[in-house]
Coordinates of C-alpha atoms in Angstrom, one line a residue:
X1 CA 0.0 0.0 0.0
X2 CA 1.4 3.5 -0.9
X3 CA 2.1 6.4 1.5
X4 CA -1.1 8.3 0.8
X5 CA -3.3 5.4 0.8
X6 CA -2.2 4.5 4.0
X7 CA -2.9 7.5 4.9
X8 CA -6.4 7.5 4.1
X9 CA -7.1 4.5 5.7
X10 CA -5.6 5.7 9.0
X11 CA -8.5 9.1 8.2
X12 CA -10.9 6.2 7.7
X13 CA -10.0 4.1 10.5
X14 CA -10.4 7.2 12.8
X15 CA -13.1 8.6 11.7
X16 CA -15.5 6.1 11.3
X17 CA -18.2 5.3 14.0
X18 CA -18.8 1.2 14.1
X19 CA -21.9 2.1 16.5
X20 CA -23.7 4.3 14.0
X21 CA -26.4 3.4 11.3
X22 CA -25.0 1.4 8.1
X23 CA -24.1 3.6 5.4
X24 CA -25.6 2.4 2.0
X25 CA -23.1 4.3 0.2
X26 CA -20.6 2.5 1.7
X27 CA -19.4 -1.5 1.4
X28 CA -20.3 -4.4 2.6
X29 CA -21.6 -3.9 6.0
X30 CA -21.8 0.0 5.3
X31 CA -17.5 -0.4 6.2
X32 CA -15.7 2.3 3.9
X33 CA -12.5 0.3 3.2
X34 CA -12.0 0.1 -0.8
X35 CA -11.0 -3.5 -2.2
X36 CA -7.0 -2.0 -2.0
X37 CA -7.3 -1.1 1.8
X38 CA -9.0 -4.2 3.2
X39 CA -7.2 -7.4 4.3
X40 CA -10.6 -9.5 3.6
X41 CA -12.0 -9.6 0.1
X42 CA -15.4 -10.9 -0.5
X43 CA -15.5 -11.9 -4.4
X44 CA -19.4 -12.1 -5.4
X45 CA -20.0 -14.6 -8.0
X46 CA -23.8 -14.2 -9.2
X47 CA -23.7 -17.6 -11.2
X48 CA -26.5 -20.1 -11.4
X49 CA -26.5 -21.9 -14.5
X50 CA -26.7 -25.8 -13.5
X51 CA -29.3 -25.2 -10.3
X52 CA -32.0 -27.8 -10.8
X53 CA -34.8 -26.7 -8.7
X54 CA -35.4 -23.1 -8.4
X55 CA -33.5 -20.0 -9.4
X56 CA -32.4 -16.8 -7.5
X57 CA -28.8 -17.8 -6.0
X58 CA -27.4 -15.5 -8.1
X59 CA -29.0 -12.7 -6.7
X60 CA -27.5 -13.6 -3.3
X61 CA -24.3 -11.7 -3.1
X62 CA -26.2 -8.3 -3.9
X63 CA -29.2 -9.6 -1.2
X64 CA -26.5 -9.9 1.5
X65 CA -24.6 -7.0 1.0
X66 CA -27.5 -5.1 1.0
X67 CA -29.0 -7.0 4.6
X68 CA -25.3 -6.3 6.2
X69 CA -26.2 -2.9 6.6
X70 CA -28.5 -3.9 9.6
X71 CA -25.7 -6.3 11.2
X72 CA -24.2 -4.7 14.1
X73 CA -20.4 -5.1 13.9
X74 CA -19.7 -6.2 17.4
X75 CA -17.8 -9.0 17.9
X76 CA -17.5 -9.6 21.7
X77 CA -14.3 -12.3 20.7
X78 CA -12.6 -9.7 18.5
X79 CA -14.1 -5.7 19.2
X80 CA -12.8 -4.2 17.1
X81 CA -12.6 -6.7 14.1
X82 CA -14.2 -4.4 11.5
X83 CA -10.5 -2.3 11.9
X84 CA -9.0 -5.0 9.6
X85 CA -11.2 -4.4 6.7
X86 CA -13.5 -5.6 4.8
X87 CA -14.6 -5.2 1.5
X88 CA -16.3 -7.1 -1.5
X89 CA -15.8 -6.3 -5.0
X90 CA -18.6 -4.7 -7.1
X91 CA -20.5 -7.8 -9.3
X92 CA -19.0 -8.5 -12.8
X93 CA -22.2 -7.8 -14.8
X94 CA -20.2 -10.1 -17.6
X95 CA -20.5 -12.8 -15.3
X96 CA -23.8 -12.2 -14.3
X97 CA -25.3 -11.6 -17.9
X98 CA -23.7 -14.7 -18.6
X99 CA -25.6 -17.1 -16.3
X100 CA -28.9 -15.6 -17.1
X101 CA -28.2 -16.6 -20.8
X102 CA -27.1 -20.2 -19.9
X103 CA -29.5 -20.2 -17.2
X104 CA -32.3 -19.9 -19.8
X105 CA -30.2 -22.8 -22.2
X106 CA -29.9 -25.4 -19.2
X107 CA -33.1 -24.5 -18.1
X108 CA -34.9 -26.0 -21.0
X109 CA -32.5 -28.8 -21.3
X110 CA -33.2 -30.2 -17.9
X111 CA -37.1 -29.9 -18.4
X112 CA -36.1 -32.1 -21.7
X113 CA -34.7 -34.1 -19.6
X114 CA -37.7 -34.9 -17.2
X115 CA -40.0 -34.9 -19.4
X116 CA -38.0 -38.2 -20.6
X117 CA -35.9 -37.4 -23.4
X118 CA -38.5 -36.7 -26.2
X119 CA -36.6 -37.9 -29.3
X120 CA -38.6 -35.4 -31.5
X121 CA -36.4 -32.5 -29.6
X122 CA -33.1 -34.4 -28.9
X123 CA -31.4 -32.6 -32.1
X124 CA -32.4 -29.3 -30.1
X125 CA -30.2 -30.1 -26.7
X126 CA -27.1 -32.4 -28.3
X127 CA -24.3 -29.5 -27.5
X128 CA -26.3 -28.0 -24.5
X129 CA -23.7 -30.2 -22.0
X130 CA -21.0 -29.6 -23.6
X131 CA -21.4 -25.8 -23.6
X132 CA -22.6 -25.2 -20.4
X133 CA -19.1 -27.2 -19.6
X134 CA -17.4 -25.4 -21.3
X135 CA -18.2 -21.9 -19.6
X136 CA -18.1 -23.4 -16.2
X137 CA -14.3 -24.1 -16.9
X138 CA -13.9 -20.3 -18.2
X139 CA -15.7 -19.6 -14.8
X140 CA -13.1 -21.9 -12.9
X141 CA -10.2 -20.3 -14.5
X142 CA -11.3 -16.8 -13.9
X143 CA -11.6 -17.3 -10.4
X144 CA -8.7 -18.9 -9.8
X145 CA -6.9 -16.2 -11.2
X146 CA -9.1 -13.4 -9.0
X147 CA -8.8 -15.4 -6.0
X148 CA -5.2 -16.1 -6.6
X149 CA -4.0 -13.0 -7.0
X150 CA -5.4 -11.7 -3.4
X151 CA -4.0 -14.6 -1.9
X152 CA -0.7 -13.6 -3.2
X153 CA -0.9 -9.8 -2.4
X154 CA -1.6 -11.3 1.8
X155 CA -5.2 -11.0 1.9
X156 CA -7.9 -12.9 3.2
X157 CA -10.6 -13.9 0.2
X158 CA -14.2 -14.8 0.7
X159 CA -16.1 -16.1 -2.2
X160 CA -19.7 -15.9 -2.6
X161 CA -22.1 -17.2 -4.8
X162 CA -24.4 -18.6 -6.6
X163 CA -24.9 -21.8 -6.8
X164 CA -22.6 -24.6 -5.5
X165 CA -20.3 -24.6 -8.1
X166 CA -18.8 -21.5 -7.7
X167 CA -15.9 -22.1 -5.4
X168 CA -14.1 -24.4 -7.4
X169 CA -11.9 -21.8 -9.1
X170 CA -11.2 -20.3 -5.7
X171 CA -10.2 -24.4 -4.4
X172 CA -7.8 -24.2 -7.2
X173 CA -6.2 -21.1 -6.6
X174 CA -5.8 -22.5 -2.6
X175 CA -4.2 -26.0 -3.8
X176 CA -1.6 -24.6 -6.2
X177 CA -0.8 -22.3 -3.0
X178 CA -1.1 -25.0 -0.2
X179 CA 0.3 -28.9 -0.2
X180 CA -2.9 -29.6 1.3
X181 CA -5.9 -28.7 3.4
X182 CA -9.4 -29.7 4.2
X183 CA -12.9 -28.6 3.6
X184 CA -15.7 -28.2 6.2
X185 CA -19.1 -28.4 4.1
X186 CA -22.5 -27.5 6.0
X187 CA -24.8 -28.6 3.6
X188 CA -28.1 -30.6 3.0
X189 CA -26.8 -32.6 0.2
X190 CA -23.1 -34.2 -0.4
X191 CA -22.7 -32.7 -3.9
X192 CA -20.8 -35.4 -4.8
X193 CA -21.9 -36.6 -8.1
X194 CA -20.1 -36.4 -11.1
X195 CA -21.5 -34.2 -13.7
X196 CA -24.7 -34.3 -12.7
X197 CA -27.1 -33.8 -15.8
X198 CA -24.7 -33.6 -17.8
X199 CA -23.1 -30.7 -16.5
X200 CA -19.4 -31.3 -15.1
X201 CA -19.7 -28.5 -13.2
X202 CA -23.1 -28.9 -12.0
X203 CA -23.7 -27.6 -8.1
X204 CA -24.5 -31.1 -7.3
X205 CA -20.5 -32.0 -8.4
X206 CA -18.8 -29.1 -6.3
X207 CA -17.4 -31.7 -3.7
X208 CA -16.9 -34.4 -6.5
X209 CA -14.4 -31.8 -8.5
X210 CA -12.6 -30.8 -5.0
X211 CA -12.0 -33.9 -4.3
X212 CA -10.0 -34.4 -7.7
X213 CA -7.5 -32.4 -6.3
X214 CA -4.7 -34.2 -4.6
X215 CA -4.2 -31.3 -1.9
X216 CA -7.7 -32.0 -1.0
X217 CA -6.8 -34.6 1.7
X218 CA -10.1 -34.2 3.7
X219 CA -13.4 -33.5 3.4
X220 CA -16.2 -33.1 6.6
X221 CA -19.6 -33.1 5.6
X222 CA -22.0 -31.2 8.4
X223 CA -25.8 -31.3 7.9
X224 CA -26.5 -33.8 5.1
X225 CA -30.2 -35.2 5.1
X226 CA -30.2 -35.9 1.5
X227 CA -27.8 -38.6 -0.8
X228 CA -28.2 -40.9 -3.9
X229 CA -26.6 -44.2 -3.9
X230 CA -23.9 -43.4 -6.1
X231 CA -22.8 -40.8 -3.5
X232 CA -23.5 -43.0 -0.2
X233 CA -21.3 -45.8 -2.1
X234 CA -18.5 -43.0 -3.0
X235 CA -18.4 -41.9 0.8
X236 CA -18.6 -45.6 1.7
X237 CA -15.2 -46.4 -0.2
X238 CA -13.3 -43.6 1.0
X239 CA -12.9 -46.0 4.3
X240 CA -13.5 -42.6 6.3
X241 CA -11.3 -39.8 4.2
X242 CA -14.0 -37.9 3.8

């Protein structure tokens, strides 16, 4: 960080009331630290294209930066933890324009789908996987080169979707970084299928794709109420790594 922006994060720092209302023109939270000041980063990822049931994850980054302005910044472990900073970048609209348009795609593939495959409108879906696979590995690389830098310049990174599938970039960026580490995953369902619909990165495979990398040496799954056999057979063979 340069002289003057230090400086203006030592104005900010003083200057700023943690006890007042939330600011809406500020960031996440109302805090007023810019992406460049803070040693958190909260990357929003507003990417749904594989979800299966209903839509609206993508809209979840915006929804909880907007309810953090009525979050009181307290932490009775850490007081004064908001001093570190914390920001979250603005959405990338190219991301977000993208899911809507293969949103709509996989949307209507996965209705072909249940409704059993007609063969009259097979001709209509053929590249539909392929494609949506394809983006989702543009996706992955992005990330992992956003999430990768921040690691690298010492900051802290938070990534927030979307659907399931969005941290796998981020996991990628961690395991070229790290010779290993684990992943705590409070979830209702194990994810753990492998391209799921078609889709290889589907939200039902996030955990299936993690697990493909070798850093990945454990996985501890909080919460589940809901597998198929292919994943309770998976988890079964893993003789307890998981």
């Amino acid at each position: 960080m340069s002289q003057s922006a230090a400086s203006s994060l030592e104005k900010k720092l003083a200057s700023f009331d943690p006890n007042a209302l939330g600011d809406s023109a500020g960031g996440l939270y109302g805090l007023p630290f810019t992406v460049d000041e803070a040693q958190v980063v909260v990357v929003p990822v507003p990417w749904e294209v594989t979800v299966s049931y209903r839509g609206g994850t993508a809209q979840g980054p915006e929804a909880i930066r907007e309810a953090s302005l009525q979050v009181d910044l307290y932490e009775p472990d850490i007081p004064e933890a908001w001093r570190m900073g914390l920001a979250m970048e603005d959405e990338d609209e190219k991301v977000a324009e993208e899911s809507r348009n293969l949103r709509t795609l996989a949307a209507d593939y996965i209705g072909w789908l249940e409704a059993g495959q007609p063969a009259d409108k097979a001709q209509n879906f053929a590249t539909v996987p392929a494609q949506v696979t394809e983006r989702g590995k543009v996706l992955l690389d992005y990330l992992k080169q956003k999430t990768g830098a921040y690691l690298d310049a010492g900051k802290g990174v938070v990534l927030l979707g979307g659907d399931h599938s969005t941290p796998l970039g981020y996991m990628h960026a961690l395991a070229e970084r790290h010779q290993e580490f684990g992943i705590l995953q409070i979830d209702a369902h194990c994810d753990l299928r492998p391209a799921y619909e078609g889709f290889q990165y589907s939200h039902a495979s996030i955990m299936y794709n993690a697990l493909q990398l070798p850093q990945v040496k454990k996985l501890v799954q909080v919460g589940i109420r809901d597998l198929c056999q292919q994943e309770a057979e998976l988890v079964e063979h893993s003789g307890g790594a998981w």
